[in-house]
Every structure is written in C-alpha cells, then in structure tokens.
XYZ file of C-alpha atoms in Angstrom:
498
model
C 0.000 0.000 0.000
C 1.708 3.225 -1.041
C 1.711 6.347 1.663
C 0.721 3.671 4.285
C 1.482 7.013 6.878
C -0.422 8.859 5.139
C -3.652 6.175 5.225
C -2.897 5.939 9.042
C -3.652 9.373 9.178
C -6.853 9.486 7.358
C -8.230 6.832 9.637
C -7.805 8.930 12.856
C -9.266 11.626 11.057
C -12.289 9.562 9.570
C -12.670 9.021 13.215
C -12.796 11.962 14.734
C -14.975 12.993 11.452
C -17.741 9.983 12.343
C -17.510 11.079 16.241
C -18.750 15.075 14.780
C -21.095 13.657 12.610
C -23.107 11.542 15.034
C -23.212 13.036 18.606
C -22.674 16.916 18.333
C -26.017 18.969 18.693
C -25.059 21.413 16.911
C -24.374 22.680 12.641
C -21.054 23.797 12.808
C -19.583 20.602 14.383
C -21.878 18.379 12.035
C -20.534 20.195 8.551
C -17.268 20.075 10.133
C -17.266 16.558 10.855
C -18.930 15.542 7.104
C -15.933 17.551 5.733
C -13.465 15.352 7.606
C -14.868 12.402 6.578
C -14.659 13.305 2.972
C -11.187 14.407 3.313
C -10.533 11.313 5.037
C -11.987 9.026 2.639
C -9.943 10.680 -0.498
C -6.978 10.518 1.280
C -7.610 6.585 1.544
C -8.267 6.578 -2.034
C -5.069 8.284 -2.678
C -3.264 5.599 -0.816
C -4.966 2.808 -2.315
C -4.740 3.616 -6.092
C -1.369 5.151 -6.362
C -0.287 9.019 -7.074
C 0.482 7.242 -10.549
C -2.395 5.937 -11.614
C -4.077 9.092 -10.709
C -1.720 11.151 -12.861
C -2.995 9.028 -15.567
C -6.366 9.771 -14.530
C -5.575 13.515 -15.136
C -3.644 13.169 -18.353
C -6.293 11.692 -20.320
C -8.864 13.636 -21.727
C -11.985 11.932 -21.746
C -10.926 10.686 -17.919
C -10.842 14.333 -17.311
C -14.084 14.919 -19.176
C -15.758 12.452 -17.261
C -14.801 13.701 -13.839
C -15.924 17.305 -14.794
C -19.360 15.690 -15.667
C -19.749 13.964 -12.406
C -18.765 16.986 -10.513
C -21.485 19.047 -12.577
C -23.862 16.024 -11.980
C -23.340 16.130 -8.526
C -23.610 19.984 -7.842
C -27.209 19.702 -9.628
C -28.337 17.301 -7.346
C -27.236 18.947 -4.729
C -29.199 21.401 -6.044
C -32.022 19.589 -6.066
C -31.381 18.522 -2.871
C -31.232 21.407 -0.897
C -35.014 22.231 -2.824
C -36.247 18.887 -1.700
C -34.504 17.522 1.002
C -37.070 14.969 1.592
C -36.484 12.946 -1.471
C -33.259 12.327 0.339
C -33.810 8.492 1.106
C -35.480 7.323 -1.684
C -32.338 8.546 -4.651
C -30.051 7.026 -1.776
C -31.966 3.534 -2.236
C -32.618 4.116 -5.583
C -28.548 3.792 -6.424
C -27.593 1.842 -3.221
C -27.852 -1.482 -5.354
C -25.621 -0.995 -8.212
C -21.943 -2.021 -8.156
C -19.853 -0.846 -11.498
C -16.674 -3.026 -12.041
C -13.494 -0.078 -12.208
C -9.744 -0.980 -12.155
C -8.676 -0.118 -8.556
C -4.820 -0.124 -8.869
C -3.744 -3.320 -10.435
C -6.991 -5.491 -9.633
C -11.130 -5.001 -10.516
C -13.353 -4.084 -8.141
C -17.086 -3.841 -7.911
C -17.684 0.069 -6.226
C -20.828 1.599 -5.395
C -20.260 4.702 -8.292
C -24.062 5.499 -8.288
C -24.382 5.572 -4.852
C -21.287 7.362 -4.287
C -22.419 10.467 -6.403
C -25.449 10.891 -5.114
C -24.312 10.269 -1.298
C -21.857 13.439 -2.072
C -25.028 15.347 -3.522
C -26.802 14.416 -0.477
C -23.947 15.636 2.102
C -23.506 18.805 -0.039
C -27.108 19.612 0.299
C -27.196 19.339 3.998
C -24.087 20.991 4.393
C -25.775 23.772 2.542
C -28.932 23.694 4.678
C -27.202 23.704 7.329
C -24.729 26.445 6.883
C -28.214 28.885 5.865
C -29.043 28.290 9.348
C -31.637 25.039 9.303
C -31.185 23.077 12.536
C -32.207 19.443 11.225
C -32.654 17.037 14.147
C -29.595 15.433 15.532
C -28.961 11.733 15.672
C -30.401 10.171 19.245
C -27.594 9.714 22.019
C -29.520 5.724 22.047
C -28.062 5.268 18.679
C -25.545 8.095 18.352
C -23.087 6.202 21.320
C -22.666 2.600 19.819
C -22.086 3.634 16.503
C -19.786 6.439 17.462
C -18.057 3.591 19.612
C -18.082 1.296 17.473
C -16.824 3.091 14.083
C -14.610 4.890 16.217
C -13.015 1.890 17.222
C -12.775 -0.445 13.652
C -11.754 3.265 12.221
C -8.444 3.406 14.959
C -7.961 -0.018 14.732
C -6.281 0.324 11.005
C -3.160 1.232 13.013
C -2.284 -2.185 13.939
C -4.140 -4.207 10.697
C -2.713 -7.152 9.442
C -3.736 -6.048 5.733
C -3.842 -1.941 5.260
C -4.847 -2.029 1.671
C -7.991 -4.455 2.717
C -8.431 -1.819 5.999
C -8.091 0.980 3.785
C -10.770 -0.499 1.211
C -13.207 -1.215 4.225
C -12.447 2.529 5.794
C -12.444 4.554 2.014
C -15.585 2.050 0.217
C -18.088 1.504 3.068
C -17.560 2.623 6.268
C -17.065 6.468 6.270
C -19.364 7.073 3.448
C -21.562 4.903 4.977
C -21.316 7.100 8.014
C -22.418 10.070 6.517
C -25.177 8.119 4.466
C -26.575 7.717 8.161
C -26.142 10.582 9.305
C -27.636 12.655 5.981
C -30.698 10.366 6.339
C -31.135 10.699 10.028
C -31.600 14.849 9.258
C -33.403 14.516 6.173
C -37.614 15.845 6.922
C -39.371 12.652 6.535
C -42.714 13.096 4.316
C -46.059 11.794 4.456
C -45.182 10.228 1.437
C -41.676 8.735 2.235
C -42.865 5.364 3.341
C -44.580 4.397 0.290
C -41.934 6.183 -1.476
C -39.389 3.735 -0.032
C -41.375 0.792 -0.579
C -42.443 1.334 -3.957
C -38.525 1.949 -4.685
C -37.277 -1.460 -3.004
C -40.029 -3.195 -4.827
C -39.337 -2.057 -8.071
C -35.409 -2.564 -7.671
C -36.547 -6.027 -6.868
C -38.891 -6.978 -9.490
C -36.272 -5.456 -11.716
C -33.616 -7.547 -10.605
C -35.566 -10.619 -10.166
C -37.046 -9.964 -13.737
C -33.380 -9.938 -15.452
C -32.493 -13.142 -12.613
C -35.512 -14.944 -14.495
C -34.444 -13.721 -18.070
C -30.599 -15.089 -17.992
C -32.014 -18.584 -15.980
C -33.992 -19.249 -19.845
C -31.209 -17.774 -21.647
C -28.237 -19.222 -19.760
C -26.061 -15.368 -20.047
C -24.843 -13.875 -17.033
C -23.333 -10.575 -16.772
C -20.220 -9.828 -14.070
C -19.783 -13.456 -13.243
C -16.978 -15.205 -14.467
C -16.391 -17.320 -11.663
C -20.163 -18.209 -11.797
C -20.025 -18.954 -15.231
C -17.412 -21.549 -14.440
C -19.320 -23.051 -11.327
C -22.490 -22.956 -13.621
C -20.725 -25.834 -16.224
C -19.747 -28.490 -13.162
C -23.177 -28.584 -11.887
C -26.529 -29.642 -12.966
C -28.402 -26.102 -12.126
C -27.249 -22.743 -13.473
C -27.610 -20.247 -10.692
C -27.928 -16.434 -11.802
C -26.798 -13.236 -10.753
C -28.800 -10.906 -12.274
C -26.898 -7.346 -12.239
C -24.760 -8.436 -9.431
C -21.284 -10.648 -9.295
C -22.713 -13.170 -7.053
C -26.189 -14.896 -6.647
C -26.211 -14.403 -2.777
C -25.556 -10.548 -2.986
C -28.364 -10.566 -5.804
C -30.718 -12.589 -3.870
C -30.269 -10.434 -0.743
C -31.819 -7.741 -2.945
C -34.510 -9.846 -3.809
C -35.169 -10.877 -0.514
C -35.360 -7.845 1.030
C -38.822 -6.427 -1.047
C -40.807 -9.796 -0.749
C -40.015 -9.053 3.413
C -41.381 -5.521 3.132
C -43.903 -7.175 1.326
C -44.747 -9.631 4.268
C -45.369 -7.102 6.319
C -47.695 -4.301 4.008
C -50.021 -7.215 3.745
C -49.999 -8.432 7.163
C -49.796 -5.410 9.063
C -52.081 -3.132 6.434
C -55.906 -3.580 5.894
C -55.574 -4.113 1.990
C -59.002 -4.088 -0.752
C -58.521 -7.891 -2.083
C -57.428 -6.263 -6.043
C -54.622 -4.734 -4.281
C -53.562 -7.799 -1.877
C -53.598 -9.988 -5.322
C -51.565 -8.005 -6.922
C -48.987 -7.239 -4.305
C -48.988 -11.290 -3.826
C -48.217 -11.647 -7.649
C -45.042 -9.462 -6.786
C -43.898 -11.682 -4.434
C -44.272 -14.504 -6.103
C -42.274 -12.878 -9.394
C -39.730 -11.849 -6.608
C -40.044 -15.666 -5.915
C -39.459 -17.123 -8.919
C -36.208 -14.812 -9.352
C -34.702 -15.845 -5.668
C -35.119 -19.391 -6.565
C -32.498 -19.420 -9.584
C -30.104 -17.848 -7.287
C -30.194 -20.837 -5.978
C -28.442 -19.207 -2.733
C -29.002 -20.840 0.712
C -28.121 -17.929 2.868
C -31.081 -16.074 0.892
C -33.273 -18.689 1.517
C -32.319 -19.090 5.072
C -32.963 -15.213 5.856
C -35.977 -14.927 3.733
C -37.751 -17.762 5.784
C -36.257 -16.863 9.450
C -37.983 -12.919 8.529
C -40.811 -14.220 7.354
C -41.628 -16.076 10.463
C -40.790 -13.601 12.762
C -42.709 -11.134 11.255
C -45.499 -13.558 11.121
C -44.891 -13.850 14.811
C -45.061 -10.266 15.508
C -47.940 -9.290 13.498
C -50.100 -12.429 14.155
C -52.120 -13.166 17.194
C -52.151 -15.393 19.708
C -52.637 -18.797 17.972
C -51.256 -17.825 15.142
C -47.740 -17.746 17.685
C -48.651 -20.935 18.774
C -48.461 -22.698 15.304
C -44.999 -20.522 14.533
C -43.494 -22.129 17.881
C -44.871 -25.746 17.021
C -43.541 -25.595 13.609
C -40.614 -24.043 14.653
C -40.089 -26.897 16.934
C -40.818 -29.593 14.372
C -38.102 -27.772 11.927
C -35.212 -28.049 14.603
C -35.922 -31.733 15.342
C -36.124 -31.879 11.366
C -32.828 -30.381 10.720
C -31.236 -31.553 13.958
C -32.451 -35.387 12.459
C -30.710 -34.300 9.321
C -27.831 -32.980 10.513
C -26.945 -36.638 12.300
C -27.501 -38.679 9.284
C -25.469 -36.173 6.719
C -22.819 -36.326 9.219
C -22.421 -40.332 8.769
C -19.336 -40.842 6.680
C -18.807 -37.438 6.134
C -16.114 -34.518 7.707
C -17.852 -31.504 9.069
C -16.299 -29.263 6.175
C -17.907 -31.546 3.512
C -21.352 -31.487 5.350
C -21.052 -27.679 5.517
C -19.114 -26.761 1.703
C -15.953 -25.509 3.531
C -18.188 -23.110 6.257
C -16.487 -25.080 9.447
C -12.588 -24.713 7.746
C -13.566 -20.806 8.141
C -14.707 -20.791 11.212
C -11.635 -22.776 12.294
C -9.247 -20.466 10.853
C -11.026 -17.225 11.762
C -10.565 -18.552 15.359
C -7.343 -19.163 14.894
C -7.482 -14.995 14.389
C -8.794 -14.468 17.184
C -6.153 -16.316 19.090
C -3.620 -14.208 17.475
C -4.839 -10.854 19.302
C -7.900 -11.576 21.133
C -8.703 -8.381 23.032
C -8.121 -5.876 19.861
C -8.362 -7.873 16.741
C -5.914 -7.929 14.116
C -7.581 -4.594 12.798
C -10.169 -3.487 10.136
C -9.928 -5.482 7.448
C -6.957 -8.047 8.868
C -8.506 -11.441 9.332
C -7.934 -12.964 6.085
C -4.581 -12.473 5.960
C -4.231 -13.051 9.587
C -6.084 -16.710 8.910
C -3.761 -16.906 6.304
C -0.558 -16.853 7.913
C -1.885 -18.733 11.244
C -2.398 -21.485 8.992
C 0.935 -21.200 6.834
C -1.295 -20.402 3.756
C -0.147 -17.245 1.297
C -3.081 -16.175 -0.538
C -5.755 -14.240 2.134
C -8.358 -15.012 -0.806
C -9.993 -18.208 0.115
C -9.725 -17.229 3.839
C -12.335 -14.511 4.475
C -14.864 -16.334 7.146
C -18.293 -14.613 5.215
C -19.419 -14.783 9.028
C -19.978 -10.939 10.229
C -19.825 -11.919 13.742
C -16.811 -13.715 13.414
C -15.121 -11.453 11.279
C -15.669 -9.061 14.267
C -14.416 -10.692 16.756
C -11.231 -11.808 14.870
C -11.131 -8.396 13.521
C -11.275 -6.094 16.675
C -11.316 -8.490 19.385
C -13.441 -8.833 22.387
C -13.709 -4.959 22.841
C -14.974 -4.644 19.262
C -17.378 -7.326 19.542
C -19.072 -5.745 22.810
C -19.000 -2.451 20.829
C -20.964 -4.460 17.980
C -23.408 -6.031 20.415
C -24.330 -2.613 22.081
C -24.719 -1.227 18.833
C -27.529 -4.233 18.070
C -29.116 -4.031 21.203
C -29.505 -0.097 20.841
C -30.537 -0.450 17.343
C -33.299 -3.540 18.275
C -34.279 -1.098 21.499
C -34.794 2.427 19.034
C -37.095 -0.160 16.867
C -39.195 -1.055 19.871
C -39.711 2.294 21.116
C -40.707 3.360 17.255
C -42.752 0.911 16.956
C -45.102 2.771 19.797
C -45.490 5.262 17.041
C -45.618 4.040 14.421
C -45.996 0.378 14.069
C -45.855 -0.798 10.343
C -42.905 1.202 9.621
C -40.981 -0.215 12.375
C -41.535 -3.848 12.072
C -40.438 -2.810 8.458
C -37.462 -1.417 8.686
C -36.809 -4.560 11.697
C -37.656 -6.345 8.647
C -34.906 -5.396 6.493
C -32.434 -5.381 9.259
C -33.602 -8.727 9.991
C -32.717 -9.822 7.125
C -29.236 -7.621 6.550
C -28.145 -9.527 9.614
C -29.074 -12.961 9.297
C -27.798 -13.284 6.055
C -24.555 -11.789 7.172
C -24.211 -14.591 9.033
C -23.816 -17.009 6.039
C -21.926 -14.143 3.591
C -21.084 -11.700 5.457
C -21.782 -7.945 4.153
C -23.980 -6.488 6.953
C -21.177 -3.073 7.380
C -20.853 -2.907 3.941
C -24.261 -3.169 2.642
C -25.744 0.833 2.312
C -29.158 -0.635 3.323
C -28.243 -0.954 6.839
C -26.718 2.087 7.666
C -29.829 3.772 5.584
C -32.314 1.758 7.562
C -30.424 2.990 10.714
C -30.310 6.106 9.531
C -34.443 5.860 9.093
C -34.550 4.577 12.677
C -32.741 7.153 14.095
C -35.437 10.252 12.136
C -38.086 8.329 13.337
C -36.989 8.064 16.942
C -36.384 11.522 17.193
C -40.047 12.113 16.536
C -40.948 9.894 19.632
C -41.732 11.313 23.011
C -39.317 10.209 25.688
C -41.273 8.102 28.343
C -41.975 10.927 31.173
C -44.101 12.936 27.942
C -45.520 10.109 26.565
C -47.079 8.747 30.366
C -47.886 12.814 30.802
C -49.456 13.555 27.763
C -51.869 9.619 28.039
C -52.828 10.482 31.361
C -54.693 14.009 30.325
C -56.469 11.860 27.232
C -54.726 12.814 24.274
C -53.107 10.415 22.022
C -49.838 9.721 23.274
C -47.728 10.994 20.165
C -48.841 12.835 16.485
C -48.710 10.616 13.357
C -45.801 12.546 12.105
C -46.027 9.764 8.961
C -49.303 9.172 7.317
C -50.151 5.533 5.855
C-alpha cells in the first residue's frame, strides 16, 4: 500500500470525522465533521490507487471529461437537494444497489459509483442547509453512542491491521461514506409520502432484478460473473446473478422487497385487487430468488418471514410458529446426524467449518483488539501457513468481528444491536408498520450476514439505521408520553401518514 502514513492518518481523522457527525447537537460541528470524513476518505483513495495511476487519470482527456461531468452532476443534485430535502432516502436507495466493475490499482473491483455520487449530492445539500441556518434534528444519544463507539473503534484499529490495503478499502468504500449516508438520512424531513416512497422503490429494484435473474435462468447469459459462469458448467443447475457478481448478494436484494412485502399485507388492511396483486409481486420476486439458488437467501428470507409472522399475528397464530418451529429443529437436527455419517464436518457444511476454524485461529492471534479493520484474512492466512488471504475470508460478520477487533470490538458491535433492536421497539409505539419494516430489512441484513457476510458494507443498513434514528427523534421520551396519556390525548402525532 503506497503512503501507508499517510492512510494511518486518514483513519484517525475519519474518526474523529464519524464522532462530529453523530453526537454533536449542533451545525457547525456536524458540517465540520462531514468535511473530515470526505477528506478522510480521499486521502484513503489516494493511498490505495497510487499518485500514478491518478496522474494518468488527469492526463487523459476523456478521464478528465468524465470527472468534470460527475462533478457538474453532482452539484445539480445537490441542487435539487437542498429544494427537496425529503427525497433524500429514496435517490439514496434508488442507487444503493448498483456495483460498477473499475480498475482499482492493479486489480477489478465492484464500487458503489451510483451511490457514491449521489451520497456526495446528499452531504452537499445538507451541508448547505445547514450552513443557511436550518437546525435538522440530531442523531439520538440511544443510537448516536454505539455507533460512534463502534466506528470509532474499527476506524483506529487500522493502526495495527494485518492487511492496510484491505483496511483501507473497508475505511475509504463503506464505512465512512456509509457514516455520513446515516447521518444525511437521520436529518433529512421525513414526508407523508416517504414510506410508500421507499417501498415502492425497493419493490421495483426487486422486481427489476428478479425480472433480469428470471431472463438469464432461460437464456443461460450472465453478466459480471466469471467465476459463476465456471461453477455454472460443473453442476446440474445454473444459478444467476442478475446485475450483481454473485447470486447471494443478488438474492439479498430480492429478498429484502418480498419481506417488506410480508409485512404491508400483514400489518395493512388491503381491498382484495390490491392484496392480489402485491402477492403476484412476491411470487415474481419468488421465482427470481429461486435461480439464485443461494441458501443464505433462503435461510434469511424464511427466518424474517416467520418472525414477522410472529409479531404481526395473534395469539394462535404464535402458537403454530413455535410448534412448527419446533418440528423444523428436530427436522434439521435429524438431518444434521444422518449427513454427518461418513462425512467430515467441512464436507457437510461446503468448507463453512474450515472458516470458522481459521477465523478462530485470528482471534487467538490478538484476542482483546483484533488484528484490525480489514486483517482477518490475511491473519487466517498466515496462522495457517497459507499465502493467498483469498480463500480465507470467514463470510461470518460476527466472526469477522471478533477476529477483527477483538473482544472490545465485539461488545462495541453487540451494544450497537441491542440499541438499534431497542430504538425499533420504542418506534414501533409510534408508528408500528414502519418499524416492524425497517426490523424487517435489518432482519434480514443480519441474518444473512451470518452465512456471507456484508452487513457493514451493505448501504441498506446504515440507511435503515439512519431511518430509525429520524423516526426516533419524533418519539416522546417516556416521562411525555405517560404525561401527555394520562390528560387523554393520544400519546404521540402521526408525524407519517399511511
């Protein structure tokens, strides 16, 4: 990694940058810290691509071009922006999905370019609105701590990674834009409109998606996939990827509308022509998971689905979720013993227990700090005398946590997911449907992160936080609320109208 100082730097600043972003009170601080961030995350680029290869950048013309376009592209939507600050979340979501393959040094990557343009459009804007004097609503201190904490802590732990350029992707790609993502969302006004907004916008990305999934499992063409493409001829199934590199990252985004889904029709009183048709979208949204063909889709699609059903069902309704429930582990646990006959635990589980092995041998390595942001692939890699981090990553969020910052990091991540499940709660006093939606999608962010990983670096969580974090703002604290029921009045405004 060239200027490896200079990427040590931008990490304590990204810190201090996430720290001014999410607890101060105040503008100043808030435009301060979103500038710090920024600075911090081109300095990481800097490091990461090479003064070179941005020298070529500027001696080429239609490079050049380019750039000037998407820095006239962004200023306009600023623009827009700062005229309709509302429509913030819904052109976040809009380009949170799409991943354009660049040349990042000497090796491809997938980035977030849409997103990444419009997220600077978005933090322009509210720099703007801010600076004429607009005093936006600050992120809660119930959700403000544990992610300060916690991105505080994966942001200083880059000092002592055992891979900078993988730190410095994590810090540069996801994390500190990410961090502004949250906290431009958690300021945005949030519209009467905005739910359905949101929805209508995850549903469509969806049925897109799936649509395309469905078109290339007749046609047999993928796009972005070369290593599926070669999986695809040693097997009797040809799994898709739709406009993603990977079926589970693809059916993630199909998963995710057919929750949000679940819970319109379960939680909303629908006329039948309208509950049809949303049930024909989820079964198109069906059809398209199903040539994914990806298990840790599967797997979080059916754990949301039940615990929504759970939550918005009633009493014996609950009962038949626990029976089955019960019936499915003595299923799976009857499975599990006869699959095992014969058989090593890495064959039964494709290689999952050989990563969990060697991210615990990680662990062991530093167990109170982690091997730092980024560092437990190649710190699996040399525990286990093997050169190449690639095949070592654990896909296990939880796991990659602990082995990445230790035991202090993974307390910081479990305070973060108990303040997050506790802001959803207290929502959900407000305003009910919206909050077992966006538990929904975090539902299934999370349990699928614990098959492939991706729950810090998908934009939908930190947006969903973000969401969380508005909408908690707009709930009375618990001496108001008891106050305000006891004289007869309804106990909080419906801020957001259904």
């Amino acid at each position: 990694m060239e200027h490896a100082t200079l990427a040590q730097v931008a990490a304590l600043v990204g810190a201090l940058g996430a720290v001014l972003v999410l607890v101060p009170r105040g503008r100043f601080l808030v435009v301060v810290g979103l500038a710090l961030l920024g600075a911090a995350t081109g300095a990481l680029a800097v490091s990461l691509v090479g003064v070179d290869d941005l020298e070529l950048l500027v001696e080429q013309p239609l490079a050049l071009a380019g750039l000037a376009l998407g820095v006239c592209a962004i200023v306009a939507g600023a623009a827009a922006l700062v005229r309709y600050p509302g429509a913030t979340p819904v052109v976040l979501l809009l380009a949170a999905p799409f991943r354009v393959p660049v040349e990042l040094g000497e090796e491809e990557a997938f980035l977030l370019l849409p997103l990444y343009a419009v997220l600077a459009a978005a933090v322009l804007a509210l720099a703007v609105r801010m600076l004429r004097g607009e005093h936006p609503p600050a992120v809660p201190f119930l959700l403000a701590l544990p992610l300060t904490a916690f991105v505080t802590f994966a942001s200083v732990s880059f000092l002592w990674t055992w891979d900078d350029r993988a730190g410095g992707i994590v810090l540069a790609f996801f994390l500190f834009p990410f961090v502004a993502g949250l906290g431009v969302v958690a300021r945005a006004p949030l519209e009467s409109w905005l739910p359905r907004a949101l929805v209508a916008t995850l549903v469509g990305l969806g049925s897109l998606f799936a649509a395309i999934g469905i078109w290339q499992a007749q046609t047999r063409t993928l796009f972005f996939a070369r290593d599926v493409e070669v999986a695809n001829a040693y097997t009797s199934f040809f799994r898709v990827t739709s406009l993603f590199k990977d079926p589970s990252l693809y059916g993630r985004y199909v998963v995710l509308p057919i929750v949000v889904l679940l819970v319109v029709l379960l939680a909303r009183r629908l006329r039948p022509a309208v509950w049809i048709l949303l049930a024909g979208v989820v079964a198109l949204l069906f059809v398209g998971l199903f040539f994914s063909y990806s298990q840790s889709s599967f797997v979080a699609l059916f754990v949301t689905a039940a615990a929504i059903a759970f939550v918005a069902g009633d009493r014996r309704s609950r009962v038949v979720l626990l029976a089955c429930a019960v019936a499915a582990t003595l299923a799976a646990g009857a499975y599990a013993a006869t699959a095992f006959e014969g058989r090593s635990a890495r064959d039964v589980t494709s290689g999952r227990s050989r990563l969990v092995d060697i991210t615990y041998e990680a662990f062991r390595l530093r167990p109170v700090a982690g091997v730092g942001i980024g560092g437990q692939p190649a710190a699996s890699a040399e525990a286990n005398g093997r050169r190449s981090p690639r095949r070592n990553a654990s896909h296990t969020t939880p796991l990659t946590v602990l082995a990445e910052l230790g035991v202090v990091g993974f307390l910081l991540y479990g305070w973060m997911l108990a303040a997050i499940a506790w802001a959803l709660v207290r929502v959900s006093r407000v305003e009910h449907a919206l909050a077992l939606g966006l538990a929904a999608v975090l539902s299934v962010l999370f349990v699928h992160s614990l098959l492939y990983a991706g729950f810090f670096e998908d934009p939908l969580t930190w947006g969903a936080i973000g969401l969380a974090a508005g909408l908690l703002v707009r709930v009375p604290a618990p001496a108001e609320d008891t106050a305000v029921a006891s004289q007869g009045r309804p106990a909080s405004p419906r801020v957001l109208a259904h």
